[in-house]
XYZ file of C-alpha atoms in Angstrom:
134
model
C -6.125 63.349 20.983
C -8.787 60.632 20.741
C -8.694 61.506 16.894
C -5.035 60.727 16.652
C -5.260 57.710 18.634
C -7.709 55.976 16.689
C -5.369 56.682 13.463
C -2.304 55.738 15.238
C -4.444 52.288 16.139
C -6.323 52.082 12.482
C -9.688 52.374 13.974
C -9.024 49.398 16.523
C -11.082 50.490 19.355
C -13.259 47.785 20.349
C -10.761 45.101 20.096
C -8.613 48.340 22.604
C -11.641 47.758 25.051
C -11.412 44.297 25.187
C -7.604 43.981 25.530
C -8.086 46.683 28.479
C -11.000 44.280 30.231
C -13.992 45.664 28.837
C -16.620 43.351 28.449
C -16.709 41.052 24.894
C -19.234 41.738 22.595
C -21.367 38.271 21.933
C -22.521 37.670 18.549
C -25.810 35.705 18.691
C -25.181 34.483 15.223
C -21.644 33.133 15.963
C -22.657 29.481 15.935
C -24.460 29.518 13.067
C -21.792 31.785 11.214
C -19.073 29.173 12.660
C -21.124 26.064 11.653
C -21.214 27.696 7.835
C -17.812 28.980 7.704
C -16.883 24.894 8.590
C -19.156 23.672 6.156
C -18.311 26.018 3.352
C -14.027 24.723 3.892
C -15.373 21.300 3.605
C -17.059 21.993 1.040
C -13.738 23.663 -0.819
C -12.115 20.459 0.288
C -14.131 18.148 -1.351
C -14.323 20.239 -4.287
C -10.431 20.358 -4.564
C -9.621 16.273 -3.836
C -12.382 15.710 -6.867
C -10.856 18.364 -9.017
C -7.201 16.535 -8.262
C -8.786 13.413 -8.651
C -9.794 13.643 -12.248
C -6.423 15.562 -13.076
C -4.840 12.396 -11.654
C -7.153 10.102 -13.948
C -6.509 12.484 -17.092
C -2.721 11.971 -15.920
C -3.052 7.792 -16.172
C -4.822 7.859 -19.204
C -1.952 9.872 -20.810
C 0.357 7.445 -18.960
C -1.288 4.176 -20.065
C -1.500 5.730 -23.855
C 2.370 6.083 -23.639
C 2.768 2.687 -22.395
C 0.068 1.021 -24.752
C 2.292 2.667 -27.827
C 5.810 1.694 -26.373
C 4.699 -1.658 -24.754
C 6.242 -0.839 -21.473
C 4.936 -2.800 -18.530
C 3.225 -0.702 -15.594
C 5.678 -1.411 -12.038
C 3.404 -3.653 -10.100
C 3.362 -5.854 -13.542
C 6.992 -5.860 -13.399
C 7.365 -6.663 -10.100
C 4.483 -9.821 -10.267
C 6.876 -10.744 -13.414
C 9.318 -10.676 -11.511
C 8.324 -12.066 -8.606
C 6.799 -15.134 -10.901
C 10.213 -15.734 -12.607
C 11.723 -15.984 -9.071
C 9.036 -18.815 -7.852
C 9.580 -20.622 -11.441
C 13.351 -20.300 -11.334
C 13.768 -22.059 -7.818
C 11.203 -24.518 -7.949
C 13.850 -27.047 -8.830
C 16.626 -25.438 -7.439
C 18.255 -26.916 -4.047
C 18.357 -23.505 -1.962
C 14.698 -22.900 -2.550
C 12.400 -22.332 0.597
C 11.317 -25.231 1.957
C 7.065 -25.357 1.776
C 5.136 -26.603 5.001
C 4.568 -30.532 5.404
C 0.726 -30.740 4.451
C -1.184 -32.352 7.687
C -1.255 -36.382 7.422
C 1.840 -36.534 5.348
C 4.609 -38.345 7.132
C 2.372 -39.017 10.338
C 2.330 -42.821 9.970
C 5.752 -44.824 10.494
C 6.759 -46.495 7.138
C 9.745 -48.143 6.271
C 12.030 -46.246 3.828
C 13.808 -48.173 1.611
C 17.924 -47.163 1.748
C 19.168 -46.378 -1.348
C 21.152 -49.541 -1.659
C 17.707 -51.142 -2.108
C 16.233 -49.173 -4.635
C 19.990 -49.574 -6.091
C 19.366 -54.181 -5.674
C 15.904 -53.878 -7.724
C 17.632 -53.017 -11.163
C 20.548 -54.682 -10.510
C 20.623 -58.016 -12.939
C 19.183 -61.360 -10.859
C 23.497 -62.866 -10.823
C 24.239 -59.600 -9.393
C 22.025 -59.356 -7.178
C 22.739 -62.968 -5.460
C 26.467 -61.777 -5.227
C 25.784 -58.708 -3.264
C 22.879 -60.689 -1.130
C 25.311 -63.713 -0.072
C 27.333 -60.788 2.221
């Protein structure tokens, strides 16, 4: 019977004993086996970002060979173009963004001459008597 149990379980004794409340077996080794079994899967880690790592430099050097013979422009180039052309393009437009008042500009009180001023100075000298006689 014992025979038939042990092939009906495929020889999984022990592990019956401990599921039943037998006492656990303690491996004296099982820190140092643990400690190894974490060093060797960091060890595969590191082995498997650096072999991705140069598969991802081969990659860009294929990439940059394409774009060297086609003159195409990596995306962050494109977008810095871009981005450039935008700055350019409304630096004398009306809706740009308005840039921050540097400190000491406008902090004294001066008088602003009106428009009709500026207008008086390049006016001709009989002109200029007509409009100042009002």
């Amino acid at each position: 019977m014992n025979f038939v149990m042990k092939q009906a379980l495929g020889g999984a004794t022990k592990d019956m004993g401990k599921m039943l409340g037998g006492e656990e077996e303690k491996d004296p080794d099982a820190d140092r086996k643990e400690e190894e079994r974490q060093e060797a899967l960091r060890q595969q880690e590191e082995e498997r970002k650096a072999k991705y790592a140069k598969m991802e430099a081969e990659r860009e050097s294929v990439r940059q060979g394409i774009r060297d013979k086609y003159g195409i422009k990596k995306k962050e180039e494109k977008e810095a173009e871009a981005q450039a052309a935008m700055e350019q393009a409304s630096e004398g437009s009306l809706t740009r963004p308005k840039k921050a008042i540097p400190a000491g500009c406008g902090d004294e009180e001066e008088e602003e001459e009106s428009i009709v001023d500026t207008v008086m100075k390049f006016l001709p000298g009989p002109l200029q008597d007509m409009f100042n006689k009002k």
